Coordinates of C-alpha atoms in Angstrom, one line a residue:
X1 CA 31.3 -0.9 32.1
X2 CA 29.6 -1.8 28.8
X3 CA 31.5 -1.3 25.5
X4 CA 30.8 1.7 23.3
X5 CA 29.2 1.0 20.0
X6 CA 31.5 1.3 17.0
X7 CA 30.6 4.1 14.6
X8 CA 29.4 3.3 11.0
X9 CA 32.1 3.0 8.4
X10 CA 31.9 4.0 4.8
X11 CA 32.0 1.0 2.5
X12 CA 35.0 2.3 0.4
X13 CA 37.1 2.9 3.6
X14 CA 36.6 -0.7 4.7
X15 CA 37.3 -2.0 1.2
X16 CA 40.5 0.0 0.9
X17 CA 41.7 -1.2 4.4
X18 CA 41.2 -4.9 3.4
X19 CA 42.8 -4.4 0.0
X20 CA 46.0 -3.1 1.7
X21 CA 46.5 -6.4 3.7
X22 CA 48.9 -9.0 2.6
X23 CA 47.6 -12.4 1.6
X24 CA 48.8 -13.8 5.0
X25 CA 46.9 -11.2 7.0
X26 CA 43.7 -11.6 5.0
X27 CA 43.5 -15.2 6.1
X28 CA 43.5 -14.0 9.7
X29 CA 41.0 -11.2 9.3
X30 CA 37.8 -13.0 10.2
X31 CA 39.2 -14.3 13.4
X32 CA 40.6 -10.8 14.3
X33 CA 37.2 -9.2 13.8
X34 CA 35.6 -11.3 16.5
X35 CA 35.6 -9.5 19.8
X36 CA 36.6 -6.1 18.5
X37 CA 33.3 -4.5 19.3
X38 CA 33.5 -5.7 22.9
X39 CA 36.8 -4.0 23.4
X40 CA 35.7 -0.5 22.2
X41 CA 36.1 2.2 24.8
X42 CA 35.5 6.0 24.7
X43 CA 38.6 8.1 25.1
X44 CA 38.7 11.5 26.8
X45 CA 38.7 13.4 23.5
X46 CA 35.5 11.6 22.3
X47 CA 37.2 9.2 20.0
X48 CA 36.8 5.4 20.2
X49 CA 39.8 3.2 21.1
X50 CA 40.1 -0.6 20.5
X51 CA 43.3 -2.1 22.1
X52 CA 45.1 -5.1 20.7
X53 CA 47.6 -6.2 23.4
X54 CA 50.2 -3.7 24.6
X55 CA 51.6 -2.5 21.3
X56 CA 48.6 -1.8 19.1
X57 CA 45.8 0.7 19.7
X58 CA 43.2 1.5 17.0
X59 CA 41.5 4.9 17.3
X60 CA 38.4 5.9 15.4
X61 CA 37.5 9.6 15.0
X62 CA 34.2 9.9 13.1
X63 CA 33.4 12.9 11.1
X64 CA 30.5 15.3 11.6
X65 CA 28.0 12.8 10.2
X66 CA 29.0 10.3 13.0
X67 CA 30.5 7.9 10.5
X68 CA 34.1 7.1 9.5
X69 CA 34.2 8.4 5.9
X70 CA 37.9 8.9 5.4
X71 CA 40.9 6.6 5.8
X72 CA 42.6 9.1 8.1
X73 CA 39.8 8.9 10.7
X74 CA 41.0 5.3 11.6
X75 CA 44.6 5.0 12.8
X76 CA 46.6 2.3 14.5
X77 CA 49.8 2.6 16.6
X78 CA 51.5 -0.6 15.3
X79 CA 54.5 -0.6 13.0
X80 CA 52.5 -2.0 10.0
X81 CA 49.9 0.8 10.1
X82 CA 47.9 1.7 8.0
X83 CA 48.4 -1.7 6.3
X84 CA 47.8 -3.6 9.5
X85 CA 45.4 -6.3 10.6
X86 CA 44.2 -4.4 13.7
X87 CA 42.9 -1.4 11.7
X88 CA 41.1 -3.6 9.1
X89 CA 39.6 -5.8 11.9
X90 CA 38.1 -2.8 13.7
X91 CA 36.7 -1.3 10.5
X92 CA 35.3 -4.7 9.6
X93 CA 33.6 -5.1 13.0
X94 CA 31.9 -1.7 12.6
X95 CA 28.4 -1.4 11.0
X96 CA 28.3 -0.2 7.4
X97 CA 27.4 3.4 6.8
X98 CA 24.5 4.1 4.5
X99 CA 26.3 5.5 1.4
X100 CA 22.9 6.3 -0.2
X101 CA 21.9 8.4 2.7
X102 CA 25.1 10.4 2.7
X103 CA 24.8 11.1 -1.0
X104 CA 21.2 12.3 -0.6
X105 CA 22.2 14.6 2.2
X106 CA 24.8 16.2 0.0
X107 CA 22.3 16.5 -2.8
X108 CA 20.0 18.4 -0.5
X109 CA 22.5 21.0 0.3
X110 CA 23.3 21.5 -3.4
X111 CA 19.6 21.7 -4.4
X112 CA 18.4 23.9 -1.6
X113 CA 18.5 27.0 -3.7
X114 CA 16.1 25.4 -6.1
X115 CA 13.8 24.3 -3.3
X116 CA 14.5 20.6 -3.7
X117 CA 15.3 18.8 -0.5
X118 CA 14.9 15.1 -0.4
X119 CA 14.2 13.8 3.0
X120 CA 12.3 10.6 2.8
X121 CA 13.7 7.5 4.4
X122 CA 13.1 4.0 3.6
X123 CA 13.9 1.1 6.0
X124 CA 15.7 -2.0 4.9
X125 CA 13.8 -4.7 6.3
X126 CA 11.1 -6.2 4.3
X127 CA 9.0 -5.9 6.2
X128 CA 7.8 -3.7 5.0
X129 CA 7.9 -2.3 6.6
X130 CA 5.8 -2.9 4.2
X131 CA 6.9 0.2 2.8
X132 CA 10.4 -0.3 3.5
X133 CA 12.7 2.7 3.4
X134 CA 16.4 3.5 3.5
X135 CA 17.5 6.1 6.0
X136 CA 17.9 9.6 5.0
X137 CA 16.1 12.5 6.8
X138 CA 13.2 14.8 6.9
X139 CA 10.2 15.2 4.7
X140 CA 9.1 14.2 1.2
X141 CA 6.4 12.8 -1.0
X142 CA 5.6 9.9 -3.3
X143 CA 4.5 9.0 -6.7
X144 CA 4.9 10.3 -10.1
X145 CA 5.0 9.1 -13.7
X146 CA 7.6 6.5 -14.5
X147 CA 10.0 7.4 -17.4
X148 CA 8.9 6.2 -20.8
X149 CA 11.2 3.6 -22.4
X150 CA 12.2 6.2 -25.1
X151 CA 13.5 8.4 -22.3
X152 CA 16.0 5.8 -21.1
X153 CA 19.6 6.2 -22.1
X154 CA 22.0 3.2 -22.5
X155 CA 24.6 2.7 -19.9
X156 CA 27.9 4.5 -20.4
X157 CA 31.2 2.6 -20.8
X158 CA 32.1 3.5 -17.1
X159 CA 28.7 2.1 -16.0
X160 CA 29.3 -1.1 -18.0
X161 CA 32.7 -1.6 -16.4
X162 CA 31.4 -0.9 -12.9
X163 CA 28.5 -3.4 -13.5
X164 CA 30.9 -6.0 -14.8
X165 CA 33.0 -5.7 -11.6
X166 CA 29.9 -5.9 -9.5
X167 CA 28.7 -9.0 -11.3
X168 CA 32.1 -10.7 -10.9
X169 CA 32.3 -9.8 -7.2
X170 CA 28.7 -11.0 -6.6
X171 CA 29.3 -14.2 -8.5
X172 CA 32.3 -15.0 -6.3
X173 CA 30.3 -14.2 -3.1
X174 CA 27.5 -16.4 -4.2
X175 CA 29.8 -19.3 -5.0
X176 CA 31.4 -18.9 -1.6
X177 CA 28.2 -18.7 0.3
X178 CA 27.7 -17.6 3.9
X179 CA 30.2 -20.1 5.3
X180 CA 33.1 -18.7 3.2
X181 CA 31.8 -15.2 2.6
X182 CA 34.0 -13.5 5.2
X183 CA 35.4 -10.1 5.4
X184 CA 37.6 -10.4 2.3
X185 CA 34.7 -11.5 0.1
X186 CA 32.6 -8.7 1.5
X187 CA 35.3 -6.2 0.9
X188 CA 35.4 -7.1 -2.8
X189 CA 31.7 -6.5 -3.0
X190 CA 32.1 -3.2 -1.2
X191 CA 34.8 -2.0 -3.6
X192 CA 32.6 -2.9 -6.5
X193 CA 29.7 -1.1 -4.9
X194 CA 31.8 2.0 -4.5
X195 CA 32.8 1.8 -8.1
X196 CA 29.1 1.5 -9.1
X197 CA 28.3 4.6 -7.0
X198 CA 31.0 6.7 -8.7
X199 CA 29.7 5.5 -12.1
X200 CA 26.2 6.8 -11.2
X201 CA 24.5 3.4 -10.4
X202 CA 22.9 4.0 -7.0
X203 CA 20.4 1.1 -7.3
X204 CA 23.2 -1.3 -8.0
X205 CA 25.2 0.1 -5.1
X206 CA 22.3 -0.3 -2.7
X207 CA 21.7 -3.9 -3.8
X208 CA 25.4 -4.7 -3.1
X209 CA 25.2 -3.2 0.3
X210 CA 22.1 -5.2 1.1
X211 CA 24.0 -8.4 0.2
X212 CA 26.9 -7.5 2.4
X213 CA 24.7 -6.7 5.3
X214 CA 22.8 -9.9 4.8
X215 CA 26.1 -11.9 4.7
X216 CA 27.2 -10.2 7.9
X217 CA 23.9 -10.9 9.7
X218 CA 23.9 -14.5 8.6
X219 CA 27.5 -15.2 9.7
X220 CA 26.7 -13.5 13.1
X221 CA 23.4 -15.5 13.2
X222 CA 21.6 -12.3 13.7
X223 CA 18.1 -12.5 15.1
X224 CA 15.4 -12.2 12.4
X225 CA 17.9 -12.9 9.6
X226 CA 16.4 -15.2 7.0
X227 CA 18.2 -17.0 4.2
X228 CA 15.3 -16.1 1.9
X229 CA 16.0 -12.4 2.4
X230 CA 19.6 -12.9 1.5
X231 CA 18.7 -15.0 -1.5
X232 CA 16.4 -12.3 -2.7
X233 CA 19.2 -9.7 -2.2
X234 CA 21.5 -11.8 -4.4
X235 CA 18.8 -12.2 -7.0
X236 CA 18.2 -8.4 -7.1
X237 CA 21.9 -7.7 -7.3
X238 CA 22.7 -10.2 -10.1
X239 CA 19.6 -9.4 -12.1
X240 CA 20.4 -5.7 -12.0
X241 CA 24.1 -6.1 -12.8
X242 CA 23.7 -8.6 -15.7
X243 CA 21.9 -6.3 -18.3
X244 CA 24.1 -3.4 -17.3
X245 CA 27.3 -5.4 -17.7
X246 CA 26.1 -6.5 -21.1
X247 CA 25.4 -2.9 -22.2
X248 CA 21.7 -3.7 -22.9
X249 CA 20.1 -2.3 -19.8
X250 CA 16.5 -1.2 -20.2
X251 CA 14.8 1.8 -18.7
X252 CA 15.1 2.3 -15.0
X253 CA 18.1 -0.1 -14.5
X254 CA 20.6 2.8 -14.5
X255 CA 18.7 5.6 -12.9
X256 CA 20.2 8.9 -11.9
X257 CA 20.0 10.1 -8.4
X258 CA 16.8 11.9 -7.4
X259 CA 16.4 15.3 -9.0
X260 CA 13.6 17.7 -8.5
X261 CA 11.5 19.7 -10.9
X262 CA 8.8 22.3 -10.5
X263 CA 5.4 20.6 -9.7
X264 CA 3.4 23.8 -9.5
X265 CA 0.4 23.7 -7.2
X266 CA -0.8 20.6 -5.5
X267 CA -3.8 19.5 -3.3
X268 CA -3.3 16.4 -1.2
X269 CA -5.6 14.7 1.3
X270 CA -4.5 12.5 4.1
X271 CA -5.3 8.8 4.1
X272 CA -3.4 7.3 7.1
X273 CA -0.1 7.3 9.1
X274 CA 2.4 4.4 9.2
X275 CA 5.3 4.0 11.7
X276 CA 8.7 3.5 10.1
X277 CA 11.2 1.5 12.1
X278 CA 14.5 0.5 10.4
X279 CA 16.9 -2.2 11.3
X280 CA 19.7 0.3 11.1
X281 CA 18.4 2.5 13.9
X282 CA 16.2 4.9 12.1
X283 CA 12.6 5.7 13.1
X284 CA 9.8 8.0 12.1
X285 CA 6.5 8.2 10.4
X286 CA 5.2 8.1 6.8
X287 CA 1.9 9.8 6.1
X288 CA 0.1 8.6 3.0
X289 CA -1.9 11.0 0.9
X290 CA -3.9 11.1 -2.3
X291 CA -4.3 13.8 -4.9
X292 CA -7.6 14.8 -6.7
X293 CA -6.6 12.7 -9.7
X294 CA -5.9 9.6 -7.5
X295 CA -2.1 10.0 -7.4
X296 CA -0.5 8.7 -4.2
X297 CA 1.9 10.6 -2.1
X298 CA 3.8 10.0 1.1
X299 CA 5.2 12.7 3.4
X300 CA 7.8 11.1 5.7
X301 CA 9.8 12.1 8.7
X302 CA 12.5 9.5 9.4
X303 CA 15.6 10.2 11.5
X304 CA 18.0 8.3 13.8
X305 CA 16.2 7.3 17.0
X306 CA 14.7 3.9 16.5
X307 CA 11.5 2.9 18.3
X308 CA 11.1 6.1 20.4
X309 CA 11.4 8.2 17.3
X310 CA 8.9 6.1 15.4
X311 CA 6.3 6.4 18.3
X312 CA 6.8 10.1 18.8
X313 CA 6.9 11.1 15.1
X314 CA 3.3 10.3 14.6
X315 CA 2.4 13.7 16.3
X316 CA 5.5 15.6 15.1
X317 CA 5.0 18.7 13.0
X318 CA 5.1 18.4 9.2
X319 CA 8.2 20.3 8.0
X320 CA 6.8 21.3 4.6
X321 CA 6.5 24.9 3.5
X322 CA 5.5 26.3 6.9
X323 CA 2.5 24.0 7.3
X324 CA 1.0 24.2 10.8
X325 CA -0.2 20.6 10.8
X326 CA 1.4 17.7 12.5
X327 CA 1.4 14.2 11.0
X328 CA -1.7 13.2 13.1
X329 CA -3.6 16.1 11.7
X330 CA -2.4 15.7 8.2
X331 CA -3.5 12.0 8.1
X332 CA -7.0 13.3 8.6
X333 CA -6.6 16.6 6.9
X334 CA -5.1 18.0 3.7
X335 CA -2.6 20.5 2.3
X336 CA -2.6 23.0 -0.6
X337 CA 1.0 23.2 -1.7
X338 CA 2.3 26.1 -3.8
X339 CA 5.6 26.0 -5.6
X340 CA 5.8 22.2 -5.1
X341 CA 9.1 20.6 -6.2
X342 CA 8.5 17.0 -7.2
X343 CA 11.0 14.3 -8.1
X344 CA 10.4 11.8 -11.0
X345 CA 9.2 9.2 -8.5
X346 CA 6.8 11.8 -7.0
X347 CA 8.6 12.8 -3.8
X348 CA 8.0 16.3 -2.7
X349 CA 10.9 18.6 -1.8
X350 CA 10.8 20.9 1.2
X351 CA 12.7 23.8 -0.3
X352 CA 12.6 27.6 0.4
X353 CA 10.0 28.3 -2.3
X354 CA 7.4 25.8 -1.1
X355 CA 4.4 27.1 0.8
X356 CA 1.6 24.9 2.2
X357 CA -1.7 25.8 3.8
X358 CA -4.1 23.3 5.5
X359 CA -7.2 22.0 3.9
X360 CA -10.3 20.2 5.2
X361 CA -9.8 16.5 5.4
X362 CA -11.9 14.0 3.4
X363 CA -13.7 10.9 4.7
X364 CA -12.7 7.6 3.0
X365 CA -16.2 7.5 1.5
X366 CA -15.5 10.8 -0.4
X367 CA -13.6 11.0 -3.7
X368 CA -10.7 10.7 -4.4
X369 CA -10.2 8.4 -1.4
X370 CA -13.3 6.3 -2.2
X371 CA -11.7 5.2 -5.5
X372 CA -9.1 3.2 -3.5
X373 CA -11.8 0.9 -2.2
X374 CA -13.9 0.6 -5.4
X375 CA -11.8 -1.7 -7.7
X376 CA -11.4 -5.5 -7.6
X377 CA -8.5 -6.4 -5.2
X378 CA -7.2 -9.0 -7.7
X379 CA -6.6 -6.5 -10.4
X380 CA -4.8 -4.1 -8.0
X381 CA -2.5 -6.8 -6.7
X382 CA -1.8 -8.1 -10.2
X383 CA -0.8 -4.5 -11.3
X384 CA 1.5 -4.2 -8.3
X385 CA 3.2 -7.5 -9.0
X386 CA 3.7 -6.5 -12.7
X387 CA 5.2 -3.2 -11.6
X388 CA 7.6 -5.0 -9.3
X389 CA 8.6 -7.4 -12.1
X390 CA 9.3 -4.5 -14.5
X391 CA 11.2 -2.4 -12.0
X392 CA 13.2 -5.2 -10.4
X393 CA 12.1 -4.2 -7.0
X394 CA 9.1 -5.1 -5.0
X395 CA 6.6 -2.1 -5.1
X396 CA 6.4 -2.1 -1.3
X397 CA 4.7 1.4 -1.2
X398 CA 1.6 0.1 -3.0
X399 CA -1.6 0.8 -1.1
X400 CA -4.7 -1.5 -1.4
X401 CA -8.1 -0.7 0.0
X402 CA -11.0 -3.0 0.4
X403 CA -14.1 -3.8 2.5
X404 CA -13.8 -7.1 4.5
X405 CA -15.8 -9.2 7.0
X406 CA -13.9 -10.6 10.0
X407 CA -13.8 -14.3 10.3
X408 CA -11.5 -14.8 13.2
X409 CA -7.9 -15.3 14.4
X410 CA -5.7 -18.1 13.2
X411 CA -2.4 -18.1 14.9
X412 CA -0.5 -14.9 14.3
X413 CA -2.9 -13.5 11.7
X414 CA -6.5 -12.4 11.3
X415 CA -8.7 -14.1 8.7
X416 CA -11.2 -11.9 6.8
X417 CA -13.2 -12.2 3.6
X418 CA -13.3 -9.5 1.0
X419 CA -16.9 -8.2 0.6
X420 CA -18.9 -9.3 -2.3
X421 CA -17.8 -12.9 -2.2
X422 CA -14.1 -12.1 -2.6
X423 CA -11.1 -14.2 -1.4
X424 CA -10.2 -15.0 2.1
X425 CA -7.3 -12.8 3.3
X426 CA -4.7 -13.1 6.0
X427 CA -4.3 -9.7 7.8
X428 CA -0.9 -9.5 9.4
X429 CA 0.6 -6.7 11.5
X430 CA 2.2 -4.0 9.3
X431 CA 5.1 -4.1 11.8
X432 CA 5.5 -6.8 14.4
X433 CA 7.3 -4.8 17.1
X434 CA 5.4 -5.4 20.4
X435 CA 5.7 -1.7 21.4
X436 CA 3.7 -0.7 18.3
X437 CA -0.1 -1.3 18.5
X438 CA -0.5 -3.0 15.2
X439 CA -0.8 -6.6 16.6
X440 CA -2.9 -5.5 19.6
X441 CA -5.4 -3.8 17.4
X442 CA -5.7 -6.8 15.1
X443 CA -6.2 -9.1 18.2
X444 CA -9.1 -6.8 19.4
X445 CA -10.7 -6.9 15.9
X446 CA -10.4 -10.7 15.8
X447 CA -12.6 -10.8 18.9
X448 CA -15.6 -9.6 16.8
X449 CA -16.4 -12.2 14.2
X450 CA -18.7 -10.9 11.5
X451 CA -17.5 -7.3 11.9
X452 CA -17.4 -5.4 8.6
X453 CA -14.4 -3.1 8.1
X454 CA -12.9 -0.9 5.5
X455 CA -9.2 -1.6 5.4
X456 CA -6.3 0.2 3.8
X457 CA -2.8 -1.4 3.8
X458 CA 0.1 -2.9 1.9
X459 CA -0.4 -6.2 0.1
X460 CA 2.3 -8.6 1.1
X461 CA 3.5 -9.6 -2.4
X462 CA 5.7 -12.5 -1.1
X463 CA 2.8 -14.3 0.6
X464 CA -0.5 -15.7 -0.7
X465 CA -3.5 -13.4 -0.1
X466 CA -1.9 -11.4 2.7
X467 CA -2.6 -7.8 3.6
X468 CA -0.7 -5.7 6.2
X469 CA -3.3 -3.1 7.2
X470 CA -2.3 0.4 8.1
X471 CA -5.7 1.8 9.0
X472 CA -9.3 0.6 9.4
X473 CA -12.6 2.4 9.3
X474 CA -16.4 1.8 9.3
X475 CA -18.2 0.7 6.2
X476 CA -21.1 3.2 5.4
X477 CA -24.5 1.7 5.7
X478 CA -23.4 -1.4 7.5
X479 CA -25.0 -2.0 11.0
X480 CA -22.2 -4.2 12.4
X481 CA -19.2 -2.0 11.9
X482 CA -16.8 0.2 13.8
X483 CA -18.1 3.2 15.9
X484 CA -15.2 5.6 15.8
X485 CA -15.0 9.1 17.4
X486 CA -15.9 12.0 15.1
X487 CA -12.5 13.6 15.4
X488 CA -10.9 10.5 13.9
X489 CA -12.7 11.3 10.6
X490 CA -13.8 7.7 10.0
X491 CA -10.5 5.8 10.3
X492 CA -8.1 4.5 13.0
X493 CA -4.3 4.4 12.3
X494 CA -3.4 0.9 13.6
X495 CA 0.2 1.9 14.2
X496 CA -0.8 4.9 16.5
X497 CA -4.4 4.7 17.5
X498 CA -5.6 2.0 20.0
X499 CA -9.0 0.5 19.4
X500 CA -11.1 0.3 22.6
X501 CA -14.2 -1.6 23.5
X502 CA -16.4 1.5 22.9
X503 CA -15.3 1.5 19.2
X504 CA -17.0 -1.8 18.5
X505 CA -20.8 -2.4 18.1
X506 CA -22.5 -3.9 21.1
X507 CA -25.1 -6.0 19.1
X508 CA -24.1 -9.4 17.9
X509 CA -23.4 -9.9 14.2
X510 CA -26.3 -11.1 12.1
X511 CA -24.3 -12.2 9.0
X512 CA -25.0 -16.0 8.8
X513 CA -22.3 -18.7 8.9
X514 CA -18.7 -17.6 8.4
X515 CA -16.0 -19.6 6.7
X516 CA -13.8 -21.8 8.9
X517 CA -10.8 -19.8 10.3
X518 CA -8.3 -22.4 8.9
X519 CA -9.8 -22.5 5.4
X520 CA -7.5 -19.9 3.9
X521 CA -6.0 -21.5 0.8
X522 CA -2.2 -21.2 0.3
X523 CA -1.1 -22.1 -3.2
X524 CA 2.5 -21.2 -2.4
X525 CA 2.6 -23.7 0.4
X526 CA 0.8 -26.4 -1.6
X527 CA 3.1 -26.2 -4.6
X528 CA 6.4 -28.1 -4.6
X529 CA 8.3 -24.9 -5.6
X530 CA 9.6 -24.9 -2.0
X531 CA 12.1 -27.5 -3.1
X532 CA 13.6 -25.0 -5.6
X533 CA 13.6 -22.3 -2.9
X534 CA 15.4 -24.6 -0.5
X535 CA 18.0 -25.5 -3.2
X536 CA 18.7 -21.8 -3.9
X537 CA 18.9 -21.0 -0.1
X538 CA 21.2 -24.0 0.3
X539 CA 23.5 -22.4 -2.3
X540 CA 23.4 -19.1 -0.4
X541 CA 24.3 -20.7 2.9
X542 CA 26.8 -23.3 1.8
X543 CA 27.9 -22.0 -1.6
X544 CA 28.6 -23.9 -4.8
X545 CA 29.7 -27.1 -3.1
X546 CA 26.4 -27.4 -1.2
X547 CA 24.4 -27.1 -4.4
X548 CA 26.6 -29.7 -6.1
X549 CA 26.0 -32.2 -3.2
X550 CA 22.2 -31.6 -3.4
X551 CA 22.2 -32.7 -7.0
X552 CA 23.7 -36.1 -6.5
X553 CA 22.1 -39.5 -6.1
X554 CA 18.8 -39.8 -4.2
X555 CA 18.8 -36.1 -3.4
X556 CA 18.5 -35.2 -7.0
X557 CA 15.6 -37.6 -7.5
X558 CA 13.8 -36.1 -4.4
X559 CA 14.3 -32.6 -5.8
X560 CA 13.3 -33.1 -9.4
X561 CA 10.6 -35.9 -9.5
X562 CA 8.0 -33.9 -7.4
X563 CA 8.4 -30.9 -9.6
X564 CA 7.9 -32.9 -12.8
X565 CA 4.9 -34.7 -11.4
X566 CA 3.3 -31.3 -10.6
X567 CA 3.8 -30.1 -14.1
X568 CA 6.6 -27.7 -13.2
X569 CA 9.0 -29.0 -15.9
X570 CA 10.7 -25.6 -16.4
X571 CA 11.6 -25.3 -12.7
X572 CA 12.9 -28.9 -12.7
X573 CA 15.0 -28.3 -15.8
X574 CA 16.6 -25.1 -14.4
X575 CA 17.2 -26.8 -11.0
X576 CA 18.9 -29.7 -12.8
X577 CA 21.1 -27.3 -14.8
X578 CA 22.0 -25.4 -11.6
X579 CA 23.2 -28.6 -9.8
X580 CA 25.1 -29.7 -12.9
X581 CA 26.9 -26.4 -13.3
X582 CA 27.7 -26.3 -9.6
X583 CA 29.4 -29.8 -9.9
X584 CA 31.3 -28.8 -13.1
X585 CA 34.8 -28.2 -12.1
X586 CA 37.1 -29.1 -15.1
X587 CA 40.7 -29.9 -14.3
X588 CA 43.8 -30.5 -16.3
X589 CA 46.2 -33.5 -16.1
X590 CA 47.8 -32.0 -13.0
X591 CA 44.5 -31.5 -11.1
X592 CA 44.4 -27.8 -11.6
X593 CA 41.1 -26.0 -12.4
X594 CA 40.9 -25.0 -16.0
X595 CA 37.9 -22.7 -15.4
X596 CA 37.9 -21.2 -11.9
X597 CA 35.3 -18.5 -12.8
X598 CA 32.0 -18.5 -11.0
X599 CA 30.3 -16.8 -13.9
X600 CA 28.5 -19.9 -15.2
X601 CA 27.3 -20.9 -11.8
X602 CA 26.0 -17.5 -11.0
X603 CA 24.0 -17.4 -14.3
X604 CA 22.5 -20.8 -13.6
X605 CA 21.6 -19.8 -10.0
X606 CA 20.1 -16.5 -11.3
X607 CA 18.0 -18.3 -14.0
X608 CA 16.5 -20.6 -11.4
X609 CA 15.9 -17.7 -8.9
X610 CA 14.2 -15.5 -11.5
X611 CA 12.0 -18.4 -12.7
X612 CA 11.0 -19.1 -9.1
X613 CA 10.1 -15.5 -8.4
X614 CA 7.9 -15.4 -11.5
X615 CA 6.2 -18.6 -10.6
X616 CA 5.5 -17.4 -7.1
X617 CA 4.2 -14.1 -8.4
X618 CA 1.7 -16.0 -10.5
X619 CA 0.5 -18.0 -7.5
X620 CA 0.3 -14.9 -5.3
X621 CA -1.8 -13.2 -8.0
X622 CA -4.1 -16.2 -8.2
X623 CA -4.7 -16.3 -4.5
X624 CA -6.3 -12.8 -4.6
X625 CA -8.8 -13.8 -7.3

């Protein structure tokens, strides 16, 4: 009989359980966690039991949300309970509950009378999903004006204290690395994250939870886990906590939770659908829309259910103001929304006072959709990169449209050239899951060199000249382009629609010689910045000691000399300072450390990581020009 999966555990419950352990038991915690999940069994009353020998039985009784959110929902029968190793081990083996999602659910209930229900979900992976979300539930919408700097308020004393605690916990976790970042180190981060939540710092809390999940996945050698992702999570956490801890945070670093205001009447028109599949078991759909003034919106339906939910949600009804459209119809149609409630970031609430009626859909060649394909791609990507640098987060929801000509397949991506003599692009699947048709559709397109397409997707801002297309359509006036059914209204959603042979022109392309498939330039791969990236990831994996070793003898020469020869003196100087700080361990006459703080090391690591991110952004922007 297969073991039952452990329920998610609230971060503060796990942190409290670890804090109650004695120093002797804390040393045994990581070993005790191993194997807990395999011993979980469902009891007759629906609770979950994990047995430790004959004398200890840990019982988990999740609340209505399905998560263990209170200390009393996890009990042990041993004499040391609740300050026992068994209880802390079982809680440490369970997945982390999404604290942000729980808070948003509570906010919905409180705001329902005002018609403001936040229901969008954003997955965690990078992937994108290109548009990566974080699980909550139901329906919502995106964009809106960013707050002006003058509207920002300085952090409160409680927020400064919470950010300071978060910085200290993150610095210690970074100095420890994956190898020493066990349950005790993670619990310190979780406690600091909970304090940040109570102080009204949801973005800082979410960044800390990403670090803890990354540490767990790396220690478990989880499939698909990349050290680069964990390094990015540490960079986001430290760069967000540092200005808050100093009391000099700028606008947007200490945002309040999402609140809704009256948006009046809106008209929105569908652009495409995107499957959403989260690493934490959520699935659904995000339907992208545009307003008459060019504003972008996204109505989402993301719930627990994983892949099956993501596949089925594409044709699920849109739960917004009694609208009779499903997501498939909305992607090619439109809505007139009366009494709209809109959050500062543009998400639309589905409250009681919202009414929506269907509108005729627009072709991509009609305004306002046509404006998405009219501007230079280089300028659009540069603006998205600048927005990400200001906000501290990658603007993963950015949409980019352009006309391209297919060159051919090269490995796992499709090569295409932007129309009008633009750059060569790599088109990669928006989501790589084999059960979603993204990759199959791109392979079929690659079989038609010379084909001219209109593409709408997410630019991958971590790779050189890479676009993850969500939908494709024919280019008006071009003879060798797609032939789509009339009911598709001139576009195919690559995550839901499957392109067939009848959708492609039968005549051969008459477009002259095409560029070599392998001729796509990659300034990121050509630059020696990968040496800095490897140093930072070495620190994430092995901690402070590993970085110190990398800065000694021949290793230091191999690291710094290529950077200086390439004219990257700033990167070399910061890398040298990082290795020197990692190796700085002053001791007194008795061999005791006189400065055991990881603060200086964390600042040196962060300086190098921020410089690397800025340099890579510049190279990515150049690859689109």
